[in-house]
Coordinates of C-alpha atoms and ligand atoms in Angstrom, one line a residue:
M211 CA -5.3 -32.0 -51.5
G212 CA -1.8 -33.4 -50.7
Q213 CA 1.2 -31.3 -51.2
P214 CA 3.6 -32.6 -53.7
T215 CA 6.7 -34.4 -52.5
P216 CA 7.9 -32.1 -49.8
A217 CA 11.4 -33.7 -49.8
R218 CA 13.4 -30.7 -50.5
T219 CA 12.6 -27.1 -49.7
D220 CA 15.0 -25.5 -52.0
W221 CA 14.3 -27.7 -55.1
W222 CA 13.7 -24.5 -57.1
R223 CA 17.0 -23.3 -56.8
S224 CA 18.4 -25.8 -59.2
A225 CA 15.2 -27.4 -60.8
V226 CA 14.6 -28.3 -64.5
I227 CA 11.0 -26.8 -65.1
Y228 CA 9.1 -27.8 -68.3
Q229 CA 6.7 -25.4 -69.6
V230 CA 3.4 -26.8 -70.6
Y231 CA 1.3 -24.9 -73.3
V232 CA -1.8 -27.0 -72.7
R233 CA -3.6 -26.1 -75.9
S234 CA -0.7 -27.6 -78.0
F235 CA 0.8 -30.3 -75.7
A236 CA -1.5 -33.4 -76.3
D237 CA -5.3 -33.7 -77.2
G238 CA -6.8 -36.2 -74.9
D239 CA -10.3 -35.9 -76.3
G240 CA -9.5 -35.7 -79.9
D241 CA -11.3 -32.1 -80.6
G242 CA -8.3 -30.5 -82.0
T243 CA -7.3 -28.7 -78.8
G244 CA -4.6 -30.0 -76.1
D245 CA -6.2 -30.6 -72.8
L246 CA -5.6 -31.8 -69.2
A247 CA -6.5 -35.5 -70.2
G248 CA -3.6 -35.2 -72.9
V249 CA -1.2 -34.0 -70.2
R250 CA -2.4 -36.7 -67.8
A251 CA -1.7 -39.3 -70.2
R252 CA 1.9 -38.0 -71.0
L253 CA 2.9 -37.5 -67.4
P254 CA 5.2 -40.9 -67.7
Y255 CA 7.0 -39.1 -70.6
L256 CA 7.6 -36.1 -68.6
A257 CA 8.9 -38.2 -65.6
G258 CA 11.1 -40.0 -68.1
L259 CA 12.5 -36.9 -69.3
G260 CA 13.4 -36.2 -65.6
V261 CA 12.0 -32.7 -65.0
D262 CA 11.4 -31.6 -61.5
A263 CA 8.2 -29.2 -62.1
L264 CA 5.7 -28.3 -64.7
W265 CA 4.8 -24.7 -65.4
F266 CA 1.3 -24.6 -67.1
T267 CA 0.6 -21.3 -69.1
P268 CA -2.9 -20.2 -68.1
W269 CA -5.4 -22.9 -68.2
Y270 CA -8.3 -20.9 -66.6
R271 CA -11.7 -20.2 -68.3
S272 CA -10.7 -17.8 -71.2
P273 CA -12.2 -16.6 -74.4
M274 CA -8.6 -17.3 -75.7
K275 CA -8.0 -13.8 -77.3
D276 CA -4.5 -14.0 -76.2
G277 CA -3.9 -17.7 -75.6
G278 CA -5.5 -17.9 -72.1
Y279 CA -3.6 -14.8 -70.8
D280 CA -7.3 -13.2 -71.0
V281 CA -8.6 -14.8 -67.9
A282 CA -12.3 -14.8 -67.3
D283 CA -12.4 -16.7 -64.3
Y284 CA -9.2 -17.8 -62.2
R285 CA -10.9 -20.3 -60.2
A286 CA -12.3 -22.4 -63.2
I287 CA -10.4 -24.4 -65.8
D288 CA -11.3 -23.6 -69.3
P289 CA -13.8 -26.2 -70.6
A290 CA -11.8 -26.8 -73.6
F291 CA -9.0 -28.1 -71.3
G292 CA -11.1 -29.9 -68.8
T293 CA -12.4 -29.4 -65.2
L294 CA -10.9 -28.3 -61.8
A295 CA -11.4 -31.8 -60.5
E296 CA -9.0 -32.9 -63.3
A297 CA -6.6 -30.1 -62.5
E298 CA -6.5 -31.4 -59.0
K299 CA -6.0 -35.1 -60.2
L300 CA -3.4 -33.8 -62.5
I301 CA -1.4 -32.0 -59.7
A302 CA -1.8 -35.0 -57.5
E303 CA -0.6 -37.6 -60.2
A304 CA 2.3 -35.5 -61.1
G305 CA 3.2 -35.2 -57.5
E306 CA 3.2 -39.0 -57.4
L307 CA 5.8 -38.8 -60.0
G308 CA 8.0 -36.4 -58.1
I309 CA 6.8 -33.4 -60.4
R310 CA 5.7 -30.3 -58.9
T311 CA 3.2 -28.0 -60.6
I312 CA 3.6 -24.3 -61.1
V313 CA 0.6 -22.1 -62.4
D314 CA 0.4 -18.9 -64.2
I315 CA -1.2 -15.9 -62.6
V316 CA -2.1 -12.9 -64.8
P317 CA -2.5 -10.0 -62.4
N318 CA -2.0 -7.1 -64.7
H319 CA -5.3 -7.6 -66.6
V320 CA -8.2 -9.8 -67.0
S321 CA -10.5 -10.8 -69.9
D322 CA -13.1 -8.5 -71.1
Q323 CA -15.5 -11.4 -70.3
H324 CA -14.5 -11.4 -66.5
P325 CA -17.5 -10.6 -64.3
W326 CA -15.9 -7.4 -63.1
F327 CA -15.4 -6.0 -66.4
R328 CA -18.8 -6.9 -67.6
A329 CA -20.3 -5.1 -64.4
A330 CA -18.0 -2.2 -65.1
L331 CA -19.3 -1.9 -68.7
A332 CA -22.8 -2.0 -67.2
G333 CA -21.8 1.2 -65.3
G334 CA -21.5 -0.4 -61.8
P335 CA -18.8 0.6 -59.2
E336 CA -16.6 -2.1 -60.6
R337 CA -15.4 0.6 -62.9
E338 CA -13.0 1.6 -60.1
L339 CA -11.4 -1.8 -60.5
F340 CA -10.1 -0.7 -63.9
H341 CA -8.6 2.3 -65.5
F342 CA -11.5 4.3 -67.0
R343 CA -11.0 7.8 -68.2
P344 CA -12.7 10.3 -70.3
G345 CA -10.8 11.1 -73.7
R346 CA -8.9 14.2 -74.8
G347 CA -10.0 16.6 -77.5
E348 CA -13.0 18.6 -77.7
Q349 CA -15.3 15.6 -77.9
G350 CA -13.2 13.3 -75.9
E351 CA -12.3 11.6 -79.3
L352 CA -8.6 11.3 -78.4
P353 CA -7.1 8.6 -76.1
P354 CA -6.6 9.8 -72.5
N355 CA -2.6 9.6 -73.0
D356 CA 0.0 8.5 -75.6
W357 CA 0.4 5.0 -74.1
R358 CA 1.0 2.2 -76.7
S359 CA -0.3 -1.4 -76.5
E360 CA 2.6 -4.1 -76.2
F361 CA 0.8 -5.7 -79.2
G362 CA 0.8 -2.6 -81.3
G363 CA -1.8 0.4 -81.5
P364 CA -3.1 2.7 -78.6
A365 CA -3.4 1.2 -75.2
W366 CA -7.0 2.7 -75.1
T367 CA -10.4 1.6 -76.3
R368 CA -13.4 3.8 -76.4
L369 CA -16.7 2.5 -75.3
P370 CA -20.1 3.6 -76.7
D371 CA -20.7 5.8 -73.6
G372 CA -17.6 7.9 -74.4
D373 CA -15.3 6.7 -71.7
W374 CA -12.0 5.0 -72.6
Y375 CA -10.3 2.0 -70.8
L376 CA -6.8 1.1 -70.5
H377 CA -5.2 -2.2 -71.9
L378 CA -1.4 -2.5 -72.1
F379 CA -2.2 -5.6 -74.3
A380 CA -5.3 -6.4 -76.4
P381 CA -8.5 -4.5 -76.1
E382 CA -9.8 -7.8 -74.7
Q383 CA -7.4 -7.6 -71.8
P384 CA -8.5 -4.5 -69.7
D385 CA -5.8 -3.5 -67.0
L386 CA -6.7 -3.9 -63.4
N387 CA -6.3 -0.8 -61.0
W388 CA -3.7 -2.1 -58.5
A389 CA -4.4 0.9 -56.2
H390 CA -7.7 -0.6 -55.3
P391 CA -7.9 -2.9 -52.2
T392 CA -10.2 -5.2 -53.9
V393 CA -7.9 -6.0 -56.7
R394 CA -5.3 -6.9 -54.1
R395 CA -7.4 -8.9 -52.0
E396 CA -8.7 -11.0 -54.8
H397 CA -5.5 -12.0 -56.1
E398 CA -4.2 -13.0 -52.7
D399 CA -7.4 -15.1 -52.5
V400 CA -6.6 -16.6 -55.9
L401 CA -2.9 -17.5 -54.7
R402 CA -4.5 -19.2 -51.7
F403 CA -7.0 -21.1 -53.8
W404 CA -4.3 -22.8 -56.0
F405 CA -1.8 -23.3 -53.1
E406 CA -4.7 -25.1 -51.4
R407 CA -4.8 -27.4 -54.4
G408 CA -1.2 -28.5 -53.9
V409 CA 0.4 -26.1 -56.4
A410 CA 4.2 -25.6 -55.7
G411 CA 4.7 -22.4 -57.4
V412 CA 3.3 -19.4 -59.4
R413 CA 4.4 -17.7 -62.4
I414 CA 3.6 -14.2 -62.3
D415 CA 2.7 -12.8 -65.8
S416 CA 4.0 -9.2 -66.8
A417 CA 5.1 -8.8 -63.1
A418 CA 6.6 -5.4 -63.4
L419 CA 3.7 -3.6 -65.1
L420 CA 1.0 -3.8 -62.5
A421 CA 1.2 -0.5 -60.7
K422 CA 0.4 2.8 -62.7
D423 CA 0.8 6.4 -62.0
P424 CA -2.5 7.4 -60.9
R425 CA -2.4 10.7 -63.0
L426 CA -1.7 8.4 -66.0
P427 CA 0.6 10.9 -67.4
D428 CA 1.9 10.9 -71.2
L429 CA 5.1 8.9 -71.7
A430 CA 6.6 11.6 -74.0
G431 CA 8.6 14.2 -72.2
G432 CA 8.0 12.4 -68.8
R433 CA 10.7 12.4 -66.2
G434 CA 11.2 10.4 -63.3
P435 CA 9.5 7.0 -62.8
H436 CA 8.1 5.4 -65.5
P437 CA 4.3 5.6 -65.3
Y438 CA 3.7 1.9 -65.5
V439 CA 6.9 0.0 -65.6
D440 CA 8.8 -1.2 -62.4
R441 CA 7.1 1.3 -60.0
D442 CA 8.1 1.1 -56.4
E443 CA 4.9 0.6 -54.9
L444 CA 4.7 -3.0 -56.7
H445 CA 7.3 -4.3 -54.0
D446 CA 4.6 -4.0 -51.5
V447 CA 2.3 -6.3 -53.5
Y448 CA 5.1 -9.0 -53.7
R449 CA 6.0 -8.7 -50.1
A450 CA 2.3 -9.5 -49.2
W451 CA 2.4 -12.4 -51.8
R452 CA 5.6 -13.8 -50.3
S453 CA 4.2 -14.2 -47.0
I454 CA 1.2 -16.1 -48.4
A455 CA 3.6 -18.3 -50.4
D456 CA 5.8 -19.0 -47.4
A457 CA 2.8 -20.3 -45.5
Y458 CA 2.6 -23.1 -48.1
G459 CA 6.1 -23.6 -48.9
A460 CA 5.4 -22.4 -52.5
V461 CA 7.8 -20.1 -54.6
F462 CA 7.3 -17.5 -57.3
V463 CA 8.9 -16.9 -60.8
G464 CA 8.3 -13.4 -61.8
E465 CA 8.1 -12.3 -65.7
V466 CA 10.4 -9.4 -65.1
W467 CA 11.7 -7.8 -68.5
L468 CA 14.0 -5.1 -66.9
P469 CA 17.2 -3.9 -68.6
D470 CA 18.5 -2.3 -65.3
S471 CA 20.0 -5.1 -63.3
E472 CA 19.8 -3.3 -59.9
R473 CA 16.2 -2.6 -60.3
F474 CA 15.7 -6.2 -61.6
A475 CA 17.3 -7.5 -58.3
R476 CA 15.0 -5.7 -56.2
Y477 CA 12.2 -8.1 -57.2
L478 CA 14.4 -10.9 -55.6
R479 CA 15.0 -9.7 -52.4
P480 CA 14.5 -12.2 -49.6
D481 CA 11.0 -11.3 -48.8
E482 CA 9.8 -10.8 -52.5
L483 CA 10.0 -13.2 -55.4
H484 CA 12.0 -16.4 -55.1
T485 CA 13.2 -16.3 -58.9
A486 CA 12.6 -14.2 -62.1
F487 CA 13.2 -15.0 -65.6
N488 CA 16.4 -13.9 -67.1
F489 CA 15.8 -12.6 -70.6
S490 CA 19.3 -11.4 -71.4
F491 CA 20.3 -15.0 -72.0
L492 CA 17.2 -15.8 -73.9
T493 CA 17.7 -12.7 -76.3
C494 CA 21.4 -13.1 -76.5
P495 CA 23.0 -14.0 -80.0
W496 CA 25.1 -17.1 -80.4
D497 CA 28.4 -15.5 -79.7
A498 CA 30.9 -16.5 -77.0
A499 CA 31.8 -13.1 -75.7
R500 CA 28.1 -11.9 -75.6
L501 CA 26.9 -15.2 -73.9
R502 CA 29.7 -15.0 -71.4
A503 CA 28.9 -11.4 -70.5
A504 CA 25.1 -12.3 -70.4
I505 CA 26.0 -15.1 -68.0
D506 CA 28.4 -13.0 -65.9
E507 CA 25.9 -10.2 -65.6
T508 CA 23.1 -12.5 -64.6
L509 CA 25.0 -14.0 -62.0
A510 CA 26.4 -10.8 -60.7
E511 CA 22.8 -9.3 -60.5
H512 CA 21.6 -12.2 -58.5
A513 CA 24.4 -12.5 -56.0
P514 CA 23.8 -9.7 -53.8
V515 CA 20.2 -10.9 -53.1
G516 CA 21.2 -14.4 -52.9
A517 CA 18.7 -15.5 -55.5
P518 CA 19.4 -18.3 -58.0
A519 CA 19.5 -17.5 -61.7
T520 CA 17.0 -18.9 -64.2
W521 CA 18.2 -19.9 -67.7
V522 CA 15.6 -19.8 -70.5
L523 CA 16.4 -20.3 -74.2
C524 CA 12.8 -20.1 -75.4
N525 CA 9.1 -20.0 -74.5
H526 CA 5.8 -19.5 -75.9
D527 CA 6.4 -15.8 -76.9
V528 CA 9.6 -16.2 -78.9
T529 CA 11.1 -17.8 -82.0
R530 CA 12.1 -21.3 -81.3
T531 CA 15.7 -21.8 -80.5
V532 CA 16.8 -24.1 -83.5
T533 CA 15.3 -21.5 -86.0
R534 CA 16.8 -18.5 -84.1
Y535 CA 20.4 -20.1 -84.2
G536 CA 20.0 -20.9 -87.9
R537 CA 19.7 -17.3 -88.9
A538 CA 21.9 -14.5 -89.7
D539 CA 20.8 -12.6 -86.6
T540 CA 20.8 -15.2 -83.8
G541 CA 19.4 -12.9 -81.1
F542 CA 15.8 -12.4 -80.4
D543 CA 14.0 -9.2 -80.6
F544 CA 10.1 -8.6 -80.8
A545 CA 10.7 -5.6 -82.9
T546 CA 12.4 -7.5 -85.8
K547 CA 10.4 -10.5 -86.2
A548 CA 9.5 -10.8 -89.8
F549 CA 8.0 -13.2 -92.4
G550 CA 10.4 -15.2 -94.6
T551 CA 13.7 -14.8 -92.6
P552 CA 16.2 -17.5 -94.3
T553 CA 16.9 -20.1 -91.9
E554 CA 19.6 -23.0 -91.9
L555 CA 17.9 -25.6 -89.6
A556 CA 20.8 -28.0 -89.6
L557 CA 23.1 -25.2 -88.3
G558 CA 20.5 -23.9 -85.8
T559 CA 19.9 -27.4 -84.6
R560 CA 23.5 -28.0 -83.9
R561 CA 23.9 -24.8 -81.9
A562 CA 20.6 -25.3 -80.0
R563 CA 22.0 -28.9 -79.0
A564 CA 25.2 -27.2 -77.8
A565 CA 23.2 -24.3 -75.9
A566 CA 21.1 -27.1 -74.1
L567 CA 24.4 -28.5 -72.6
L568 CA 25.5 -24.8 -71.9
S569 CA 22.3 -23.9 -70.0
L570 CA 21.9 -27.2 -68.2
A571 CA 25.3 -26.7 -66.7
L572 CA 24.9 -23.3 -65.3
P573 CA 24.1 -22.6 -61.7
G574 CA 20.5 -22.0 -61.0
S575 CA 17.1 -23.4 -62.5
V576 CA 16.5 -24.2 -66.2
Y577 CA 13.2 -23.9 -68.1
V578 CA 12.6 -26.1 -71.1
Y579 CA 9.7 -25.2 -73.4
Q580 CA 7.6 -27.9 -74.8
G581 CA 9.1 -29.3 -77.9
E582 CA 12.4 -27.7 -77.2
E583 CA 13.4 -31.3 -76.2
L584 CA 12.4 -32.5 -79.7
G585 CA 14.4 -29.7 -81.5
L586 CA 11.2 -28.5 -83.0
P587 CA 11.7 -25.4 -85.4
E588 CA 9.4 -22.4 -85.4
A589 CA 6.6 -23.4 -87.8
E590 CA 5.4 -20.9 -90.6
V591 CA 1.7 -20.8 -89.9
P592 CA -0.3 -19.7 -93.1
V593 CA -1.4 -16.3 -92.6
E594 CA -5.0 -17.2 -92.5
R595 CA -4.5 -19.4 -89.7
I596 CA -2.7 -17.1 -87.4
Q597 CA -4.5 -16.5 -84.3
D598 CA -2.0 -14.5 -82.2
P599 CA -3.2 -10.8 -81.5
M600 CA 0.3 -9.6 -82.1
H601 CA 0.0 -10.4 -85.8
A602 CA -3.3 -8.7 -86.5
R603 CA -2.5 -5.6 -84.3
S604 CA 0.9 -5.1 -86.2
G605 CA -1.0 -4.6 -89.3
G606 CA 0.0 -8.1 -90.6
T607 CA 3.7 -7.4 -90.6
D608 CA 4.6 -9.3 -87.5
P609 CA 4.1 -13.1 -87.9
G610 CA 3.1 -13.3 -84.2
R611 CA 4.0 -16.1 -81.9
D612 CA 1.9 -18.9 -83.2
G613 CA 4.8 -20.5 -84.9
C614 CA 6.2 -21.6 -81.5
R615 CA 2.8 -22.9 -80.3
V616 CA 2.1 -25.6 -82.9
P617 CA 0.8 -28.9 -81.5
L618 CA 3.5 -31.4 -80.7
P619 CA 4.2 -34.5 -82.7
W620 CA 3.9 -37.7 -80.4
A621 CA 3.8 -40.5 -83.0
A622 CA 5.0 -40.3 -86.7
G623 CA 2.5 -42.8 -88.1
E624 CA -0.6 -41.4 -86.7
P625 CA -2.9 -38.8 -87.9
Y626 CA -1.6 -35.2 -87.0
A627 CA 1.5 -36.9 -85.8
G628 CA -0.1 -38.4 -82.8
F629 CA -1.2 -35.0 -81.3
G630 CA -4.3 -37.0 -80.5
S631 CA -6.8 -35.1 -82.5
R632 CA -9.5 -36.6 -84.8
Q633 CA -9.9 -33.3 -86.8
E634 CA -7.3 -30.8 -87.9
P635 CA -5.6 -29.2 -84.6
W636 CA -6.4 -25.5 -83.7
L637 CA -3.1 -24.6 -85.4
P638 CA -2.0 -26.7 -88.6
Q639 CA 1.2 -28.7 -88.0
P640 CA 3.7 -28.1 -91.0
A641 CA 4.9 -30.7 -93.7
G642 CA 7.6 -32.9 -92.1
W643 CA 6.3 -32.4 -88.5
A644 CA 6.2 -36.2 -87.8
S645 CA 9.9 -36.5 -88.4
Y646 CA 10.2 -34.8 -84.9
A647 CA 7.8 -37.2 -83.3
V648 CA 8.5 -38.5 -79.8
D649 CA 8.4 -42.1 -80.9
R650 CA 10.9 -41.5 -83.7
Q651 CA 13.3 -40.0 -81.2
Q652 CA 12.8 -42.3 -78.4
G653 CA 15.0 -45.2 -79.6
D654 CA 17.6 -42.9 -81.4
P655 CA 20.7 -42.1 -79.2
A656 CA 21.5 -39.3 -81.7
S657 CA 18.3 -37.5 -81.1
V658 CA 17.7 -34.0 -79.5
L659 CA 15.3 -35.9 -77.0
A660 CA 18.0 -38.5 -76.1
L661 CA 20.5 -35.5 -75.5
Y662 CA 17.9 -33.7 -73.2
R663 CA 17.2 -36.9 -71.2
A664 CA 20.8 -37.7 -70.7
A665 CA 21.7 -34.1 -69.8
I666 CA 18.8 -33.6 -67.3
R667 CA 19.8 -37.0 -65.7
L668 CA 23.6 -36.0 -65.5
R669 CA 23.1 -32.5 -64.6
P670 CA 23.7 -33.1 -60.9
V671 CA 27.3 -34.0 -61.5
F672 CA 27.9 -30.3 -61.6
G673 CA 27.0 -29.9 -58.1
D674 CA 25.8 -26.6 -56.7
G675 CA 29.1 -24.8 -56.6
P676 CA 29.7 -21.3 -58.2
L677 CA 30.7 -20.9 -61.8
T678 CA 34.5 -20.6 -62.4
W679 CA 35.4 -19.7 -66.0
L680 CA 38.6 -21.6 -67.3
P681 CA 41.2 -20.3 -69.8
A682 CA 40.0 -21.0 -73.4
P683 CA 40.8 -19.6 -76.9
D684 CA 38.7 -17.0 -78.4
G685 CA 35.0 -18.1 -79.0
V686 CA 35.3 -21.1 -76.6
L687 CA 33.5 -21.2 -73.4
A688 CA 34.8 -23.3 -70.6
F689 CA 33.8 -23.5 -67.0
T690 CA 33.6 -25.7 -64.1
R691 CA 31.4 -25.8 -60.9
A692 CA 32.1 -28.9 -59.1
E693 CA 35.8 -29.5 -58.9
D694 CA 35.9 -32.3 -61.5
V695 CA 33.3 -31.5 -64.1
L696 CA 33.7 -29.1 -67.0
C697 CA 31.6 -27.7 -69.8
V698 CA 33.1 -26.6 -72.8
V699 CA 31.3 -24.8 -75.7
N700 CA 32.9 -24.2 -79.0
L701 CA 31.4 -21.1 -80.8
A702 CA 34.6 -20.2 -82.8
G703 CA 35.0 -21.1 -86.4
T704 CA 37.5 -23.9 -86.0
P705 CA 37.7 -27.0 -83.9
A706 CA 39.0 -26.4 -80.6
D707 CA 41.4 -28.8 -78.4
L708 CA 39.8 -30.0 -75.3
P709 CA 41.3 -29.0 -71.8
P710 CA 42.9 -32.1 -70.0
H711 CA 40.2 -34.4 -68.8
T712 CA 39.8 -38.1 -67.9
G713 CA 36.5 -38.8 -69.4
L714 CA 33.7 -37.5 -71.8
L715 CA 30.4 -37.5 -70.0
L716 CA 28.3 -36.1 -72.7
G717 CA 28.6 -34.5 -76.1
S718 CA 26.0 -32.4 -78.1
G719 CA 27.7 -33.9 -81.1
P720 CA 30.7 -36.1 -81.8
L721 CA 34.4 -35.1 -81.6
D722 CA 36.3 -34.7 -84.9
D723 CA 38.9 -37.5 -85.7
D724 CA 41.5 -35.7 -83.9
G725 CA 39.6 -35.7 -80.8
R726 CA 39.0 -31.9 -81.0
L727 CA 35.7 -30.0 -80.4
P728 CA 34.0 -29.0 -83.7
T729 CA 32.4 -25.7 -84.1
D730 CA 28.9 -25.1 -82.5
T731 CA 29.5 -28.2 -80.1
A732 CA 29.6 -28.7 -76.4
V733 CA 30.8 -31.4 -74.1
W734 CA 30.8 -32.1 -70.4
L735 CA 33.9 -33.5 -69.2
R736 CA 35.4 -35.4 -66.2
A737 CA 38.5 -33.5 -65.4
Ligands
NOJ59 C1 3.4 -12.4 -71.2 C2 2.9 -13.7 -71.7 O1 4.0 -14.7 -71.8 C3 2.3 -13.3 -73.1 O2 2.1 -14.6 -73.7 C4 1.1 -12.6 -73.0 O3 0.6 -12.2 -74.2 C5 1.5 -11.2 -72.3 N1 2.4 -11.5 -71.2 C6 0.1 -10.6 -71.7 O4 -0.4 -11.4 -70.7

């Protein structure tokens, strides 16, 4: 297979990367589930948007107990999505349009339907590839330790034979034992498998969770290194991965949720991962001082290791931006998600438009989650239709993540807003979804889609210089990178005077009658 356009080797340092959640992107065969045929048919749309790369959330064979993050076979495409041959075609066709492909590798766990786990359940030596332990209590009736699943409930499930196995996520996602050489070897082979197929990068799921303290101690009262978050032995794994990626000119982006910036930066040392997601920006409320602090901290933590920052406003796990910014609490926190949170969508949309210009002006790479470029809000999925395990495992209090995973609207006048299905899609689209359709926005210069297109096209005017903050009133963010281009964002309650400039390149909304920048509006200016 051909490698995608090898023109620039440092493309990832400033790329715009579009996240494709295949199941909800476009339905090519009409069965209600998005698929590779749907993506292939929409490649011209993605090229028109101007993105440099596509990140596909897991497209491998999976029982879909966690939206594909429960992988049964890393070398096969899920039949609901298509075939391996089709994935190869997709990678090649995207490459012809100058778009690179990033796949998602899930090394912390596999599906309980993965051949290794099935063999382990049958009592084979594969048990060593997982974490099986006897329980505590007289009859072994208590879990081996006090760890909790990220989705709620204990991180252990008991088998009929009395043993327990560890799963940091759903019970259908048993954790692998990364101390075992077979686990390491297998993942290195899987990387090569996809690099051989022309993939330009890999997103690493739950990248800081793989290694476990072999004693599996309780969390409560523990001192010293965490028994499963950010353990030192992980860096060895990623050094080995890096040498494989280097042989193919491929890159990594790690999903690394860590509050400690020094520990975070270790993953980005020159012989480890190229980039990692920056979640402080994603979780930050719509507040000038806090955003500025999040930006400064991010740039400062990346600087010593020479890695570019990544800027993400939303993804398939979090509340969509226009909804989040339209609420009283504009930050994001998994712990406080609730049903029925009052939301002012017009306000959220105005802010999300300004945030788009802010993030696309910052130094580093930017991720756009499918539908973000359409200004889609978080959908309220009827409770009986929710599939995300986060909902059920919270005891029904957490709405889960399906609200940001609803199938995209492509054509307003077609059934299911042109998603392509002949029957109702796997998640229902809410009333009014068609008004966000691509064909509605395409010809409208005031649409969110038009703003994203223009911003992605213009973004190179900022150059690759470092960010310099400019003096600005309270609540206003103003910075430059190239000498003569400025980004100004007004988060204050009153209109702001613009700094001296010779031209307006792009605005997230119109200026007021006095030429001032209204609240919740951003502009790119020629100085
Ligand atoms: C992070 C992924 O983004 C999320 O969707 C998934 O549920 C967990 N990792 C577990 O794989």
